[in-house]
Amino acid sequence: MRRILVIRLGALGDFAQSFAPFAAIRDHHRHDSVTLLTTAPFVELARASPWFDDVRVDARAPWRNLRAVMAMRALLRQYDFIYDLQTSGRTTRYFHLSGHRAWSGIAPGAQAPHDNPQRKAMHNRARQRDQLRRAGIAEVPDADISWLSGYGPRLPGPYVLLVPGTSAAHPVKRWPVERFAGLATRLWAGGLRPVVIGSRADAPLAATIVAACDATVDMTGRTSLLDLGGVAARAVAAVGNDTGPMHLAAVMGTPSVVLFSRAGDPALSAPLGRTPGQVRALWAQDLATLHIDRVAAALR
């Protein structure tokens, strides 16, 4: 039995788009031991999945922390083959720490390099599939995520998820919260309950939406990633900015409308969903110019 390591540190959208590669690696190495190296926010989700025998945490310690660097070196050298799905500058350094060439990633000298010259022009999902193909995994079908659909609270429905937040570092990626509030009012008038999801930092956004439509359920800061998967699976639709929860909703099969600004390119990173037409991406140079009517029409 070989020891296999998969590296995927985050963020949530990237992690969700790696579900299919995770499942393909597990199937390819069904008789081997497969471990995931990830960051703390994704440990619970990864351990609940059927894809890994073990999950290890990367604290992403500073490179000046020699003790941590040497501990990572020792960890990497325990494995017979490593799939680097993060393919970042940091994880490429891990290739050099590993001391061997049995590696799939972008590191020069790797046994299975992803050196496709079109790599940066490929959608995230196509890029990962091409990487695994070059490592000997020819097929990367959609993953079976039925194991995730049962988690989370049962909310009064039918309901639509609203995702008004994004990383604080990217405010340009946010559709104005007043537009979400207006959309919530329309949804409730049409018999669909708005449910706002996000982190605790998104609570002020949820409060604005609740003030406009008091039938809204505020779930910000109240769901784990496991909960979020189940809540999304039971939603009739999801509308939100280009952020992690929308990628998870798309993977769960939820009909989704994802809003992109000039800060993102749907051709490279939009959720693809599980079926044709499941996900619609709307792009505007400035999301403040995106009218509620256009978003509401995309939901129909």
PDB file of C-alpha atoms in Angstrom:
ATOM      1  CA  MET A   1       0.000   0.000   0.000  1.00  0.00           C
ATOM      2  CA  ARG A   2       1.404   3.338  -1.090  1.00  0.00           C
ATOM      3  CA  ARG A   3       1.070   6.524   0.929  1.00  0.00           C
ATOM      4  CA  ILE A   4      -0.497   9.355  -1.099  1.00  0.00           C
ATOM      5  CA  LEU A   5      -0.706  13.012  -0.102  1.00  0.00           C
ATOM      6  CA  VAL A   6      -3.093  15.568  -1.604  1.00  0.00           C
ATOM      7  CA  ILE A   7      -2.423  19.263  -0.952  1.00  0.00           C
ATOM      8  CA  ARG A   8      -5.355  21.699  -1.038  1.00  0.00           C
ATOM      9  CA  LEU A   9      -5.061  24.541   1.462  1.00  0.00           C
ATOM     10  CA  GLY A  10      -8.055  26.706   0.449  1.00  0.00           C
ATOM     11  CA  ALA A  11      -9.943  28.906  -0.068  1.00  0.00           C
ATOM     12  CA  LEU A  12     -13.539  27.599   0.102  1.00  0.00           C
ATOM     13  CA  GLY A  13     -14.356  28.113  -3.585  1.00  0.00           C
ATOM     14  CA  ASP A  14     -11.162  26.362  -4.664  1.00  0.00           C
ATOM     15  CA  PHE A  15     -11.727  23.601  -2.114  1.00  0.00           C
ATOM     16  CA  ALA A  16     -15.267  22.970  -3.406  1.00  0.00           C
ATOM     17  CA  GLN A  17     -14.024  22.898  -7.001  1.00  0.00           C
ATOM     18  CA  SER A  18     -11.576  20.176  -5.942  1.00  0.00           C
ATOM     19  CA  PHE A  19     -14.309  17.733  -4.853  1.00  0.00           C
ATOM     20  CA  ALA A  20     -14.188  15.942  -8.206  1.00  0.00           C
ATOM     21  CA  PRO A  21     -10.363  15.696  -8.198  1.00  0.00           C
ATOM     22  CA  PHE A  22     -10.465  14.448  -4.586  1.00  0.00           C
ATOM     23  CA  ALA A  23     -12.888  11.700  -5.563  1.00  0.00           C
ATOM     24  CA  ALA A  24     -10.879  10.782  -8.663  1.00  0.00           C
ATOM     25  CA  ILE A  25      -7.658  10.499  -6.668  1.00  0.00           C
ATOM     26  CA  ARG A  26      -9.428   8.356  -4.073  1.00  0.00           C
ATOM     27  CA  ASP A  27     -10.766   6.031  -6.785  1.00  0.00           C
ATOM     28  CA  HIS A  28      -7.394   5.820  -8.545  1.00  0.00           C
ATOM     29  CA  HIS A  29      -5.704   4.949  -5.252  1.00  0.00           C
ATOM     30  CA  ARG A  30      -8.496   2.800  -3.831  1.00  0.00           C
ATOM     31  CA  HIS A  31      -5.963   0.345  -2.387  1.00  0.00           C
ATOM     32  CA  ASP A  32      -3.621   3.027  -1.067  1.00  0.00           C
ATOM     33  CA  SER A  33      -3.688   5.343   1.946  1.00  0.00           C
ATOM     34  CA  VAL A  34      -4.726   8.881   0.939  1.00  0.00           C
ATOM     35  CA  THR A  35      -4.077  11.861   3.204  1.00  0.00           C
ATOM     36  CA  LEU A  36      -5.149  15.471   2.709  1.00  0.00           C
ATOM     37  CA  LEU A  37      -2.977  18.400   3.769  1.00  0.00           C
ATOM     38  CA  THR A  38      -5.198  21.437   4.277  1.00  0.00           C
ATOM     39  CA  THR A  39      -5.816  24.386   6.577  1.00  0.00           C
ATOM     40  CA  ALA A  40      -7.929  24.452   9.742  1.00  0.00           C
ATOM     41  CA  PRO A  41     -11.221  25.750   8.242  1.00  0.00           C
ATOM     42  CA  PHE A  42     -11.555  22.662   6.007  1.00  0.00           C
ATOM     43  CA  VAL A  43     -10.568  19.882   8.397  1.00  0.00           C
ATOM     44  CA  GLU A  44     -14.087  18.999   9.599  1.00  0.00           C
ATOM     45  CA  LEU A  45     -15.453  18.906   6.053  1.00  0.00           C
ATOM     46  CA  ALA A  46     -12.546  16.809   4.783  1.00  0.00           C
ATOM     47  CA  ARG A  47     -12.765  14.310   7.650  1.00  0.00           C
ATOM     48  CA  ALA A  48     -16.484  13.814   7.056  1.00  0.00           C
ATOM     49  CA  SER A  49     -15.908  13.091   3.362  1.00  0.00           C
ATOM     50  CA  PRO A  50     -15.295   9.564   1.977  1.00  0.00           C
ATOM     51  CA  TRP A  51     -12.118  10.606   0.169  1.00  0.00           C
ATOM     52  CA  PHE A  52      -9.363  10.607   2.788  1.00  0.00           C
ATOM     53  CA  ASP A  53      -7.925   8.174   5.300  1.00  0.00           C
ATOM     54  CA  ASP A  54      -6.322  10.995   7.231  1.00  0.00           C
ATOM     55  CA  VAL A  55      -6.309  14.795   7.276  1.00  0.00           C
ATOM     56  CA  ARG A  56      -3.298  16.853   8.321  1.00  0.00           C
ATOM     57  CA  VAL A  57      -3.276  20.565   9.102  1.00  0.00           C
ATOM     58  CA  ASP A  58      -0.911  23.081   7.541  1.00  0.00           C
ATOM     59  CA  ALA A  59      -0.640  26.149   9.781  1.00  0.00           C
ATOM     60  CA  ARG A  60       1.246  27.944   6.986  1.00  0.00           C
ATOM     61  CA  ALA A  61       3.961  28.955   9.379  1.00  0.00           C
ATOM     62  CA  PRO A  62       6.372  31.724   8.323  1.00  0.00           C
ATOM     63  CA  TRP A  63       9.426  30.441   6.473  1.00  0.00           C
ATOM     64  CA  ARG A  64      11.625  31.930   9.171  1.00  0.00           C
ATOM     65  CA  ASN A  65      10.130  29.413  11.615  1.00  0.00           C
ATOM     66  CA  LEU A  66      12.779  26.766  11.029  1.00  0.00           C
ATOM     67  CA  ARG A  67      11.221  24.272  13.434  1.00  0.00           C
ATOM     68  CA  ALA A  68       7.940  24.371  11.518  1.00  0.00           C
ATOM     69  CA  VAL A  69       9.739  24.147   8.167  1.00  0.00           C
ATOM     70  CA  MET A  70      11.655  21.077   9.305  1.00  0.00           C
ATOM     71  CA  ALA A  71       8.420  19.505  10.612  1.00  0.00           C
ATOM     72  CA  MET A  72       6.814  20.065   7.208  1.00  0.00           C
ATOM     73  CA  ARG A  73       9.867  18.550   5.527  1.00  0.00           C
ATOM     74  CA  ALA A  74       9.538  15.446   7.704  1.00  0.00           C
ATOM     75  CA  LEU A  75       5.813  15.196   6.949  1.00  0.00           C
ATOM     76  CA  LEU A  76       6.256  15.477   3.174  1.00  0.00           C
ATOM     77  CA  ARG A  77       8.946  12.795   3.145  1.00  0.00           C
ATOM     78  CA  GLN A  78       6.524  10.227   4.564  1.00  0.00           C
ATOM     79  CA  TYR A  79       4.643   9.951   1.248  1.00  0.00           C
ATOM     80  CA  ASP A  80       5.247   7.994  -1.937  1.00  0.00           C
ATOM     81  CA  PHE A  81       3.425  10.410  -4.241  1.00  0.00           C
ATOM     82  CA  ILE A  82       2.064  13.944  -3.759  1.00  0.00           C
ATOM     83  CA  TYR A  83      -0.695  15.702  -5.721  1.00  0.00           C
ATOM     84  CA  ASP A  84      -0.323  19.455  -5.289  1.00  0.00           C
ATOM     85  CA  LEU A  85      -3.752  20.844  -6.201  1.00  0.00           C
ATOM     86  CA  GLN A  86      -2.945  24.198  -4.604  1.00  0.00           C
ATOM     87  CA  THR A  87      -0.097  24.846  -7.071  1.00  0.00           C
ATOM     88  CA  SER A  88       0.951  28.043  -5.311  1.00  0.00           C
ATOM     89  CA  GLY A  89       4.368  29.492  -4.672  1.00  0.00           C
ATOM     90  CA  ARG A  90       4.235  28.092  -1.148  1.00  0.00           C
ATOM     91  CA  THR A  91       3.312  24.562  -2.127  1.00  0.00           C
ATOM     92  CA  THR A  92       5.866  24.568  -4.931  1.00  0.00           C
ATOM     93  CA  ARG A  93       8.456  25.201  -2.218  1.00  0.00           C
ATOM     94  CA  TYR A  94       7.090  22.100  -0.518  1.00  0.00           C
ATOM     95  CA  PHE A  95       8.240  20.121  -3.563  1.00  0.00           C
ATOM     96  CA  HIS A  96      11.815  21.070  -2.765  1.00  0.00           C
ATOM     97  CA  LEU A  97      11.286  20.210   0.903  1.00  0.00           C
ATOM     98  CA  SER A  98       9.908  16.787  -0.031  1.00  0.00           C
ATOM     99  CA  GLY A  99      13.226  15.645  -1.432  1.00  0.00           C
ATOM    100  CA  HIS A 100      11.735  13.511  -4.205  1.00  0.00           C
ATOM    101  CA  ARG A 101      10.289  13.879  -7.704  1.00  0.00           C
ATOM    102  CA  ALA A 102       7.098  11.850  -7.172  1.00  0.00           C
ATOM    103  CA  TRP A 103       4.951  14.946  -7.451  1.00  0.00           C
ATOM    104  CA  SER A 104       2.079  16.307  -9.548  1.00  0.00           C
ATOM    105  CA  GLY A 105       2.084  20.085  -9.746  1.00  0.00           C
ATOM    106  CA  ILE A 106       3.841  23.034 -11.310  1.00  0.00           C
ATOM    107  CA  ALA A 107       7.222  22.557  -9.667  1.00  0.00           C
ATOM    108  CA  PRO A 108      10.072  22.235 -12.198  1.00  0.00           C
ATOM    109  CA  GLY A 109      11.568  18.774 -11.921  1.00  0.00           C
ATOM    110  CA  ALA A 110       8.352  17.066 -10.818  1.00  0.00           C
ATOM    111  CA  GLN A 111       7.699  13.561 -12.127  1.00  0.00           C
ATOM    112  CA  ALA A 112       4.229  14.592 -13.381  1.00  0.00           C
ATOM    113  CA  PRO A 113       4.508  18.320 -14.098  1.00  0.00           C
ATOM    114  CA  HIS A 114       1.494  20.337 -15.139  1.00  0.00           C
ATOM    115  CA  ASP A 115       3.410  22.342 -17.720  1.00  0.00           C
ATOM    116  CA  ASN A 116       0.532  23.056 -20.104  1.00  0.00           C
ATOM    117  CA  PRO A 117       1.376  26.485 -21.620  1.00  0.00           C
ATOM    118  CA  GLN A 118      -2.373  27.306 -21.581  1.00  0.00           C
ATOM    119  CA  ARG A 119      -2.655  26.586 -17.869  1.00  0.00           C
ATOM    120  CA  LYS A 120      -3.400  30.159 -16.814  1.00  0.00           C
ATOM    121  CA  ALA A 121      -6.081  30.513 -19.490  1.00  0.00           C
ATOM    122  CA  MET A 122      -7.971  27.418 -18.316  1.00  0.00           C
ATOM    123  CA  HIS A 123     -10.983  27.304 -16.032  1.00  0.00           C
ATOM    124  CA  ASN A 124     -10.097  26.021 -12.549  1.00  0.00           C
ATOM    125  CA  ARG A 125     -11.926  22.751 -13.097  1.00  0.00           C
ATOM    126  CA  ALA A 126     -10.426  22.100 -16.531  1.00  0.00           C
ATOM    127  CA  ARG A 127      -6.967  22.944 -15.203  1.00  0.00           C
ATOM    128  CA  GLN A 128      -7.229  20.418 -12.373  1.00  0.00           C
ATOM    129  CA  ARG A 129      -8.543  17.730 -14.700  1.00  0.00           C
ATOM    130  CA  ASP A 130      -5.684  18.351 -17.104  1.00  0.00           C
ATOM    131  CA  GLN A 131      -3.208  18.178 -14.244  1.00  0.00           C
ATOM    132  CA  LEU A 132      -4.563  14.810 -13.097  1.00  0.00           C
ATOM    133  CA  ARG A 133      -4.635  13.489 -16.660  1.00  0.00           C
ATOM    134  CA  ARG A 134      -0.940  14.219 -16.942  1.00  0.00           C
ATOM    135  CA  ALA A 135      -0.449  12.355 -13.662  1.00  0.00           C
ATOM    136  CA  GLY A 136      -2.179   9.256 -15.032  1.00  0.00           C
ATOM    137  CA  ILE A 137      -5.783   9.829 -13.891  1.00  0.00           C
ATOM    138  CA  ALA A 138      -7.704   9.935 -17.154  1.00  0.00           C
ATOM    139  CA  GLU A 139     -11.245  10.468 -15.857  1.00  0.00           C
ATOM    140  CA  VAL A 140     -12.409  13.064 -13.326  1.00  0.00           C
ATOM    141  CA  PRO A 141     -16.225  12.774 -13.183  1.00  0.00           C
ATOM    142  CA  ASP A 142     -18.423  14.798 -10.856  1.00  0.00           C
ATOM    143  CA  ALA A 143     -18.079  13.591  -7.299  1.00  0.00           C
ATOM    144  CA  ASP A 144     -20.878  11.862  -5.422  1.00  0.00           C
ATOM    145  CA  ILE A 145     -21.735  14.413  -2.708  1.00  0.00           C
ATOM    146  CA  SER A 146     -24.830  12.678  -1.319  1.00  0.00           C
ATOM    147  CA  TRP A 147     -22.937  12.193   1.964  1.00  0.00           C
ATOM    148  CA  LEU A 148     -23.015  15.983   2.497  1.00  0.00           C
ATOM    149  CA  SER A 149     -26.655  16.680   1.690  1.00  0.00           C
ATOM    150  CA  GLY A 150     -28.064  15.596   5.050  1.00  0.00           C
ATOM    151  CA  TYR A 151     -26.168  18.047   7.237  1.00  0.00           C
ATOM    152  CA  GLY A 152     -27.460  21.292   8.695  1.00  0.00           C
ATOM    153  CA  PRO A 153     -30.760  22.592  10.037  1.00  0.00           C
ATOM    154  CA  ARG A 154     -34.066  22.059   8.252  1.00  0.00           C
ATOM    155  CA  LEU A 155     -35.266  25.546   7.379  1.00  0.00           C
ATOM    156  CA  PRO A 156     -38.821  26.588   6.505  1.00  0.00           C
ATOM    157  CA  GLY A 157     -39.191  26.436   2.768  1.00  0.00           C
ATOM    158  CA  PRO A 158     -39.210  26.709  -0.058  1.00  0.00           C
ATOM    159  CA  TYR A 159     -36.222  29.021   0.359  1.00  0.00           C
ATOM    160  CA  VAL A 160     -33.553  30.808  -1.661  1.00  0.00           C
ATOM    161  CA  LEU A 161     -30.037  31.370  -0.337  1.00  0.00           C
ATOM    162  CA  LEU A 162     -28.656  34.903  -0.495  1.00  0.00           C
ATOM    163  CA  VAL A 163     -24.894  35.398  -0.212  1.00  0.00           C
ATOM    164  CA  PRO A 164     -24.264  39.158   0.115  1.00  0.00           C
ATOM    165  CA  GLY A 165     -20.732  38.974   1.498  1.00  0.00           C
ATOM    166  CA  THR A 166     -17.258  38.459   0.113  1.00  0.00           C
ATOM    167  CA  SER A 167     -13.778  38.702   1.528  1.00  0.00           C
ATOM    168  CA  ALA A 168     -13.233  42.104   3.131  1.00  0.00           C
ATOM    169  CA  ALA A 169     -10.203  42.434   0.864  1.00  0.00           C
ATOM    170  CA  HIS A 170     -12.453  42.507  -2.242  1.00  0.00           C
ATOM    171  CA  PRO A 171     -15.328  44.962  -1.687  1.00  0.00           C
ATOM    172  CA  VAL A 172     -15.521  45.516  -5.460  1.00  0.00           C
ATOM    173  CA  LYS A 173     -16.916  41.976  -5.734  1.00  0.00           C
ATOM    174  CA  ARG A 174     -20.057  42.892  -3.741  1.00  0.00           C
ATOM    175  CA  TRP A 175     -23.448  43.635  -5.230  1.00  0.00           C
ATOM    176  CA  PRO A 176     -24.878  46.458  -3.083  1.00  0.00           C
ATOM    177  CA  VAL A 177     -26.681  45.053  -0.060  1.00  0.00           C
ATOM    178  CA  GLU A 178     -29.695  47.258  -0.794  1.00  0.00           C
ATOM    179  CA  ARG A 179     -30.153  45.276  -4.018  1.00  0.00           C
ATOM    180  CA  PHE A 180     -30.101  42.023  -2.066  1.00  0.00           C
ATOM    181  CA  ALA A 181     -32.713  43.534   0.254  1.00  0.00           C
ATOM    182  CA  GLY A 182     -34.905  44.439  -2.701  1.00  0.00           C
ATOM    183  CA  LEU A 183     -34.489  40.962  -4.156  1.00  0.00           C
ATOM    184  CA  ALA A 184     -35.446  39.418  -0.795  1.00  0.00           C
ATOM    185  CA  THR A 185     -38.692  41.391  -0.829  1.00  0.00           C
ATOM    186  CA  ARG A 186     -39.495  40.141  -4.319  1.00  0.00           C
ATOM    187  CA  LEU A 187     -38.691  36.552  -3.396  1.00  0.00           C
ATOM    188  CA  TRP A 188     -40.984  36.615  -0.368  1.00  0.00           C
ATOM    189  CA  ALA A 189     -43.769  38.195  -2.404  1.00  0.00           C
ATOM    190  CA  GLY A 190     -43.401  35.248  -4.771  1.00  0.00           C
ATOM    191  CA  GLY A 191     -43.648  32.666  -2.002  1.00  0.00           C
ATOM    192  CA  LEU A 192     -39.916  32.013  -1.560  1.00  0.00           C
ATOM    193  CA  ARG A 193     -38.283  32.631   1.808  1.00  0.00           C
ATOM    194  CA  PRO A 194     -34.915  34.445   1.689  1.00  0.00           C
ATOM    195  CA  VAL A 195     -32.154  32.844   3.773  1.00  0.00           C
ATOM    196  CA  VAL A 196     -28.937  34.813   4.230  1.00  0.00           C
ATOM    197  CA  ILE A 197     -25.749  32.824   4.730  1.00  0.00           C
ATOM    198  CA  GLY A 198     -22.200  33.928   5.400  1.00  0.00           C
ATOM    199  CA  SER A 199     -19.733  34.448   8.206  1.00  0.00           C
ATOM    200  CA  ARG A 200     -20.234  36.485  11.387  1.00  0.00           C
ATOM    201  CA  ALA A 201     -18.634  39.406   9.545  1.00  0.00           C
ATOM    202  CA  ASP A 202     -21.631  39.408   7.193  1.00  0.00           C
ATOM    203  CA  ALA A 203     -24.162  39.933  10.019  1.00  0.00           C
ATOM    204  CA  PRO A 204     -24.561  43.688   9.292  1.00  0.00           C
ATOM    205  CA  LEU A 205     -25.415  42.842   5.673  1.00  0.00           C
ATOM    206  CA  ALA A 206     -27.985  40.312   6.843  1.00  0.00           C
ATOM    207  CA  ALA A 207     -29.479  42.881   9.214  1.00  0.00           C
ATOM    208  CA  THR A 208     -30.074  45.262   6.305  1.00  0.00           C
ATOM    209  CA  ILE A 209     -31.857  42.517   4.364  1.00  0.00           C
ATOM    210  CA  VAL A 210     -33.964  41.481   7.381  1.00  0.00           C
ATOM    211  CA  ALA A 211     -34.951  45.125   7.943  1.00  0.00           C
ATOM    212  CA  ALA A 212     -36.348  45.232   4.405  1.00  0.00           C
ATOM    213  CA  CYS A 213     -37.982  41.783   4.541  1.00  0.00           C
ATOM    214  CA  ASP A 214     -38.704  40.466   8.032  1.00  0.00           C
ATOM    215  CA  ALA A 215     -39.499  36.983   6.692  1.00  0.00           C
ATOM    216  CA  THR A 216     -35.789  36.563   5.955  1.00  0.00           C
ATOM    217  CA  VAL A 217     -33.906  33.932   7.955  1.00  0.00           C
ATOM    218  CA  ASP A 218     -30.480  35.170   9.056  1.00  0.00           C
ATOM    219  CA  MET A 219     -28.028  32.261   9.190  1.00  0.00           C
ATOM    220  CA  THR A 220     -24.820  34.317   9.095  1.00  0.00           C
ATOM    221  CA  GLY A 221     -22.223  32.877  11.447  1.00  0.00           C
ATOM    222  CA  ARG A 222     -24.500  29.945  12.310  1.00  0.00           C
ATOM    223  CA  THR A 223     -23.431  27.250   9.871  1.00  0.00           C
ATOM    224  CA  SER A 224     -20.354  25.094   9.610  1.00  0.00           C
ATOM    225  CA  LEU A 225     -19.196  24.139   6.141  1.00  0.00           C
ATOM    226  CA  LEU A 226     -20.931  20.788   6.616  1.00  0.00           C
ATOM    227  CA  ASP A 227     -24.147  22.583   7.572  1.00  0.00           C
ATOM    228  CA  LEU A 228     -23.807  24.896   4.602  1.00  0.00           C
ATOM    229  CA  GLY A 229     -23.586  21.954   2.215  1.00  0.00           C
ATOM    230  CA  GLY A 230     -26.845  20.498   3.473  1.00  0.00           C
ATOM    231  CA  VAL A 231     -28.663  23.841   3.624  1.00  0.00           C
ATOM    232  CA  ALA A 232     -27.610  24.528   0.034  1.00  0.00           C
ATOM    233  CA  ALA A 233     -28.711  21.082  -1.156  1.00  0.00           C
ATOM    234  CA  ARG A 234     -32.244  21.760   0.131  1.00  0.00           C
ATOM    235  CA  ALA A 235     -32.517  25.289  -1.331  1.00  0.00           C
ATOM    236  CA  VAL A 236     -34.520  25.896  -4.482  1.00  0.00           C
ATOM    237  CA  ALA A 237     -31.915  28.427  -5.635  1.00  0.00           C
ATOM    238  CA  ALA A 238     -28.965  30.568  -4.537  1.00  0.00           C
ATOM    239  CA  VAL A 239     -27.972  34.114  -5.479  1.00  0.00           C
ATOM    240  CA  GLY A 240     -24.702  35.658  -4.444  1.00  0.00           C
ATOM    241  CA  ASN A 241     -21.397  37.272  -5.139  1.00  0.00           C
ATOM    242  CA  ASP A 242     -18.351  35.453  -6.475  1.00  0.00           C
ATOM    243  CA  THR A 243     -17.416  33.852  -3.167  1.00  0.00           C
ATOM    244  CA  GLY A 244     -16.887  30.435  -1.596  1.00  0.00           C
ATOM    245  CA  PRO A 245     -20.440  29.553  -0.472  1.00  0.00           C
ATOM    246  CA  MET A 246     -21.717  30.000  -4.028  1.00  0.00           C
ATOM    247  CA  HIS A 247     -19.174  27.464  -5.270  1.00  0.00           C
ATOM    248  CA  LEU A 248     -20.299  25.010  -2.605  1.00  0.00           C
ATOM    249  CA  ALA A 249     -23.957  25.582  -3.519  1.00  0.00           C
ATOM    250  CA  ALA A 250     -23.165  24.894  -7.178  1.00  0.00           C
ATOM    251  CA  VAL A 251     -21.362  21.648  -6.318  1.00  0.00           C
ATOM    252  CA  MET A 252     -24.429  20.585  -4.313  1.00  0.00           C
ATOM    253  CA  GLY A 253     -26.565  20.988  -7.443  1.00  0.00           C
ATOM    254  CA  THR A 254     -28.385  24.139  -6.343  1.00  0.00           C
ATOM    255  CA  PRO A 255     -29.629  26.332  -9.229  1.00  0.00           C
ATOM    256  CA  SER A 256     -27.422  29.395  -8.816  1.00  0.00           C
ATOM    257  CA  VAL A 257     -26.978  32.950 -10.040  1.00  0.00           C
ATOM    258  CA  VAL A 258     -23.433  34.179  -9.402  1.00  0.00           C
ATOM    259  CA  LEU A 259     -22.584  37.866  -9.673  1.00  0.00           C
ATOM    260  CA  PHE A 260     -19.198  38.918 -11.056  1.00  0.00           C
ATOM    261  CA  SER A 261     -17.555  42.322 -11.242  1.00  0.00           C
ATOM    262  CA  ARG A 262     -14.409  43.475 -13.025  1.00  0.00           C
ATOM    263  CA  ALA A 263     -12.463  41.752 -10.238  1.00  0.00           C
ATOM    264  CA  GLY A 264     -13.335  38.309 -11.586  1.00  0.00           C
ATOM    265  CA  ASP A 265     -13.537  36.424 -14.870  1.00  0.00           C
ATOM    266  CA  PRO A 266     -16.407  33.908 -15.060  1.00  0.00           C
ATOM    267  CA  ALA A 267     -14.629  32.125 -17.919  1.00  0.00           C
ATOM    268  CA  LEU A 268     -11.840  31.166 -15.529  1.00  0.00           C
ATOM    269  CA  SER A 269     -13.529  30.740 -12.173  1.00  0.00           C
ATOM    270  CA  ALA A 270     -17.339  30.647 -12.333  1.00  0.00           C
ATOM    271  CA  PRO A 271     -18.967  27.642 -10.665  1.00  0.00           C
ATOM    272  CA  LEU A 272     -19.946  25.117 -13.326  1.00  0.00           C
ATOM    273  CA  GLY A 273     -22.484  23.134 -11.360  1.00  0.00           C
ATOM    274  CA  ARG A 274     -23.515  19.557 -12.081  1.00  0.00           C
ATOM    275  CA  THR A 275     -25.920  19.999 -15.008  1.00  0.00           C
ATOM    276  CA  PRO A 276     -26.090  22.338 -18.026  1.00  0.00           C
ATOM    277  CA  GLY A 277     -27.828  25.594 -17.198  1.00  0.00           C
ATOM    278  CA  GLN A 278     -27.743  25.019 -13.444  1.00  0.00           C
ATOM    279  CA  VAL A 279     -25.459  28.022 -12.888  1.00  0.00           C
ATOM    280  CA  ARG A 280     -25.855  31.438 -14.497  1.00  0.00           C
ATOM    281  CA  ALA A 281     -23.056  33.972 -14.165  1.00  0.00           C
ATOM    282  CA  LEU A 282     -23.908  37.669 -14.500  1.00  0.00           C
ATOM    283  CA  TRP A 283     -21.031  40.078 -15.105  1.00  0.00           C
ATOM    284  CA  ALA A 284     -20.917  43.844 -14.720  1.00  0.00           C
ATOM    285  CA  GLN A 285     -17.890  46.105 -14.745  1.00  0.00           C
ATOM    286  CA  ASP A 286     -19.320  47.739 -11.624  1.00  0.00           C
ATOM    287  CA  LEU A 287     -21.856  45.658  -9.690  1.00  0.00           C
ATOM    288  CA  ALA A 288     -23.586  48.856  -8.576  1.00  0.00           C
ATOM    289  CA  THR A 289     -24.911  49.065 -12.145  1.00  0.00           C
ATOM    290  CA  LEU A 290     -26.456  45.584 -12.042  1.00  0.00           C
ATOM    291  CA  HIS A 291     -30.238  46.019 -11.751  1.00  0.00           C
ATOM    292  CA  ILE A 292     -32.451  43.812  -9.598  1.00  0.00           C
ATOM    293  CA  ASP A 293     -34.608  43.043 -12.630  1.00  0.00           C
ATOM    294  CA  ARG A 294     -31.702  41.344 -14.395  1.00  0.00           C
ATOM    295  CA  VAL A 295     -30.880  39.201 -11.367  1.00  0.00           C
ATOM    296  CA  ALA A 296     -34.527  38.308 -10.760  1.00  0.00           C
ATOM    297  CA  ALA A 297     -34.928  37.336 -14.421  1.00  0.00           C
ATOM    298  CA  ALA A 298     -31.895  35.058 -14.208  1.00  0.00           C
ATOM    299  CA  LEU A 299     -33.579  33.195 -11.349  1.00  0.00           C
ATOM    300  CA  ARG A 300     -36.615  32.269 -13.421  1.00  0.00           C
TER     301      ARG A 300
END
